[in-house]
Amino acid sequence: MLTTSQTVDRRTFVKRSAMAAATAAAAAHAGRSLALPLLDPNQSGASLSWHKAPCRFCGTGCHVMVGTENGKVVAIQGDQKADVNKGLLCVKGYHVGLALYGKDRLKTPLLRKGGAMVPIGWDEAIDIVAKRIQANPAGFSFYGSGQWTIPEGYAANKFVKAGLGTNMIDANPRLCMASAVTGFLSTFGVDEPPGVYDDIDACDVAIMWGNNMAEMHPVLFSRLVDRRAQGEKVTIIDLTTRRTRTSELADHVYLFKPHGDLAIANGIAHLLVKEGGIDREFVERHCNFRQLGPKPDEKTPPDMLGVPMSFEEFAKAVEPYTPERVEELSGVPAAGIRLMGELFRRRDLRVNSFWCMGFNQHTRGTAINCIVHGIHLLSGHFGKPGDAATSLTGQPSACGTAREVGTLCHLLPGGLAVANPEHRKHAEEHWNLAEGRIAAKPGYHAVELFKRFNTPTAEGGDVTTVWVQVTNPGQTMPNLERNFLRKKDLADKFLIVSDVYPTATIELADLILPSAMWVEKNGMYGNSERRTQQWFKLVEPPGEARDDAWQTIAVSHRMVELGFDGMKDKSGRWLFHTERDGKEIPIWQWEHYYDINVDERLFDEYRLFSRHKHKDLAPYQEYVRARGLRWPVTQQSDGSWRETRWRFSEFDDPYVGKGKGFQFYHSVTKDDRALIWFRPWEAPPEVPDAEFPFWLCTGRVLEHWHTGTMTRRIPQLHRAMPAAYVELHRDDADRLGVRSGDDVTVRSRRGSLDLPVVVGGRGNPKPGEVFVPFFDEGKRINLVTLDAYDPYSKQPDYKKCAVSVTRKAATLSACARRPPRG
Amino acid sequence: MVISGLVVVLRGPSPGEANPADSLRTDPRMTLGHAIGANLPLVMETEDARSAQVLVDEVREIPGVLHVDVAFIEIDPDDAASQPGSAFGRRRAGERPASDFPSAATCTFP
Ligand code: SF4
């Protein structure tokens, strides 16, 4: 470990830190680990203590060891005991501790008065929120995130669905994971991946379906690359619309036209049918075929559960997707389609598909998720280590909180649905509510919620109060002008924002509640591979900042004090009643919140929901001991708890019947079979034309996590990537007469944004396509994006819309002085 | 001045090929750490972000180098020339402005 008690000059210190970080990363690559440098060169390191926690950032769910000293986080290292990352972290993870210490942390509640934000006390803030909700419960909506901890999400969900009797809660996984959910539900009848990260270590072929894993899930990508470095053969195929760092290490890079992924996947299905690639035994025993039925009317999409089709009908449906036809639709050479068809056809290989936002932020997101599950099922590349279709999440608890706790407008905890009378009954019993208390009608999904919040009440804008926790819709809503910024002119709308830093959302907030973050509070997350993780509060939040779950609980109790009986169960007991030894603990009072572990109290109540859909969670204390456990976690005869890696596979999943091999026990068709879907390629809703001739794709960068509110306050990451830009292909740049550093205007039918050009950077789009990252609140690309969404998942498409790119006037004169490119 | 911590993943020299670590060692801008298996940690010092990128590209091209990972990036805050752009993003020093930081939020804080 680098100790820093001795005085060294800055350059030497930085060099030592750089070497320590590189050595630790090298050791982690090699399966060993070393401590990382202290964050603060002035710390002595003498009284440092180490604690486990998951990384605050992405859905990979790496574990870090957090070094604390004198009430501060001063050091971070990768957790050697963690299976996920085996001691390795990415550049964001190494710096995660610094996310707590930005200079502009919010420290006191602030109320907008006459255009200025005025400090108020917590009692007044809680009272304002409670009265605002109580005045019009139906007009209130919670909007949370996949960064809500599990107990926070559970508290918010119970607050709305039990306490208010509405389903007006949604969360930002609607913008990132919803199509993966509908893909899993359509195929297996239950959400979340059957496989785990162990598949990465066992596969022979890794197919990146529009997934820049090298930058978005770098630690997982390292697991693949390490295998190669150790002499193993792993074929990496990068299917992408722009060259990225993932492409640099891929054996085959296929650049496809936006929306071409459906054609490619159908092309593989075509080849499996034509060339003997179907695993007949698996398909005949374990699968049914499915397609969408007719549309009930012009505006309504067909039912998501579809109608049966025979194998022969399926074969006929994929017949037109010959490699040559797919080449026309997707731009991928027919030889590439054949190569992938051959890899899927081979039984001696283990094939692992990976995807993330490329599939999900897609107006055909549900369809492409279904087709790729389908080609894995058709070819039998399913349910064995290395044979898997793996969707990766962007947020640390998109799975654990939004999908499992059900903080979406159509869900109840444990994967139950509000529209299902049996599920509502189950939840009502569990929460001790009067029959019929839980509303049957789903609330508004994210885009609809903000559309209504940004519409005058008199014109149907029936959402009048929104409480945003742990997310930043002011930067992430598509078509921001329409879906977020209009609120500023609507006097009767009220926006409450709980956050840790000033954000783009806070610009329009009427009430700001300062929140504790990450290890300033107890927490639990659930990562992309069904792994539930736990950590303890390690340091105090700054100023008056407080836990989000406490804020929700305090408002709930204030509503009881104000006479709102909805916040009580049918026995007249407060929904968050907490007691020890028969004595109530007033957890609504901040000074008593940590008298008991509220996370444990909420989690142990919540986990009983998890059994209904075989997503069994262990008691809280089991997670204290572990580096996460993957559900279903079942109790063994000796009282111990066992996690499950491969769901639906007899060799590992305790819920699969003996002798069955595989069993899809939540099958849509109720016959233990998965569904193989035919979903056709269709043209996207907006395509480039003469006025808007470029495709725009938006996304993330390695250094910043999502909207950059945390990582842009980490000096090392901010300096490494200070501002957004637009990537152009060199041919397009030449045609426009611009080069790297020149400013251009990117304009769509919805808005425009000025950005500096990057040509030949780490990402390289094809001619006619541009890419802009969304991390920079000073340059919000969502002013430009399209708010069309998938009809089933309601997830918007941030990956493609039509834009124009024009030189800025100043650039024009600069260009005019510059000799043409040779 | 830009200081970067890298992990160079080596495939091991093919017959007749020079050891990639040897060619890295001769470069005065590099300080090599101790290789752990095929993973060689090193620190690189360059004038600015652009030359960092050029150097990383050169390292990637050395026969026997499989991959280069970035583990650490530090830019001297006093060195204005190295401020904009990533050391690994191929942007030239000074070629574009940084956006407002911290937040561009418009509400008035007391
Ligand atoms: S950001 Fe993601 S990949 Fe990086 S350390 Fe954190 S969890 Fe791991």
PDB file of C-alpha atoms and ligand atoms in Angstrom, chain A residues 54-64 84-85 88-94 96 215-220 394 396 702 705, ligand 1:
ATOM      1  CA  PRO A  54     -20.869  -2.534  -3.704  1.00  0.00           C
ATOM      2  CA  CYS A  55     -19.625   0.158  -6.091  1.00  0.00           C
ATOM      3  CA  ARG A  56     -22.069   3.070  -6.315  1.00  0.00           C
ATOM      4  CA  PHE A  57     -22.036   3.200 -10.082  1.00  0.00           C
ATOM      5  CA  CYS A  58     -22.949   0.630 -12.701  1.00  0.00           C
ATOM      6  CA  GLY A  59     -24.992  -2.554 -12.789  1.00  0.00           C
ATOM      7  CA  THR A  60     -21.922  -4.786 -12.927  1.00  0.00           C
ATOM      8  CA  GLY A  61     -22.063  -4.658  -9.153  1.00  0.00           C
ATOM      9  CA  CYS A  62     -18.352  -4.780  -8.335  1.00  0.00           C
ATOM     10  CA  HIS A  63     -17.519  -4.900  -4.664  1.00  0.00           C
ATOM     11  CA  VAL A  64     -15.141  -2.363  -3.214  1.00  0.00           C
ATOM     12  CA  VAL A  84     -17.986 -10.331  -9.482  1.00  0.00           C
ATOM     13  CA  ASN A  85     -14.728  -8.420  -9.823  1.00  0.00           C
ATOM     14  CA  LEU A  88     -10.567  -5.395 -10.041  1.00  0.00           C
ATOM     15  CA  LEU A  89     -12.309  -2.055 -10.520  1.00  0.00           C
ATOM     16  CA  CYS A  90     -12.688   0.282 -13.457  1.00  0.00           C
ATOM     17  CA  VAL A  91     -11.530   3.894 -13.463  1.00  0.00           C
ATOM     18  CA  LYS A  92     -14.877   5.020 -12.022  1.00  0.00           C
ATOM     19  CA  GLY A  93     -14.794   2.430  -9.270  1.00  0.00           C
ATOM     20  CA  TYR A  94     -11.291   3.438  -8.189  1.00  0.00           C
ATOM     21  CA  VAL A  96     -15.977   6.101  -6.145  1.00  0.00           C
ATOM     22  CA  GLU A 215     -16.418   0.909 -21.674  1.00  0.00           C
ATOM     23  CA  MET A 216     -19.832   0.318 -20.117  1.00  0.00           C
ATOM     24  CA  HIS A 217     -19.100  -2.838 -18.104  1.00  0.00           C
ATOM     25  CA  PRO A 218     -15.319  -2.743 -18.182  1.00  0.00           C
ATOM     26  CA  VAL A 219     -14.732  -5.201 -15.378  1.00  0.00           C
ATOM     27  CA  LEU A 220     -16.843  -7.835 -17.103  1.00  0.00           C
ATOM     28  CA  GLY A 394     -26.829   0.178 -16.367  1.00  0.00           C
ATOM     29  CA  PRO A 396     -26.478  -0.647  -9.569  1.00  0.00           C
ATOM     30  CA  LEU A 702     -16.121   5.236 -19.728  1.00  0.00           C
ATOM     31  CA  TRP A 705     -21.630   7.475 -14.949  1.00  0.00           C
TER      32      TRP A 705
HETATM   33  S1  SF4 C   1     -18.465   1.410 -12.379  1.00  0.00           S
HETATM   34 FE1  SF4 C   1     -19.203  -0.658 -12.766  1.00  0.00          FE
HETATM   35  S2  SF4 C   1     -17.481  -1.764 -13.686  1.00  0.00           S
HETATM   36 FE2  SF4 C   1     -16.671   0.103 -12.724  1.00  0.00          FE
HETATM   37  S3  SF4 C   1     -16.038  -0.557 -10.683  1.00  0.00           S
HETATM   38 FE3  SF4 C   1     -18.140   0.254 -10.496  1.00  0.00          FE
HETATM   39  S4  SF4 C   1     -19.488  -1.536 -10.731  1.00  0.00           S
HETATM   40 FE4  SF4 C   1     -17.432  -2.114 -11.467  1.00  0.00          FE
END
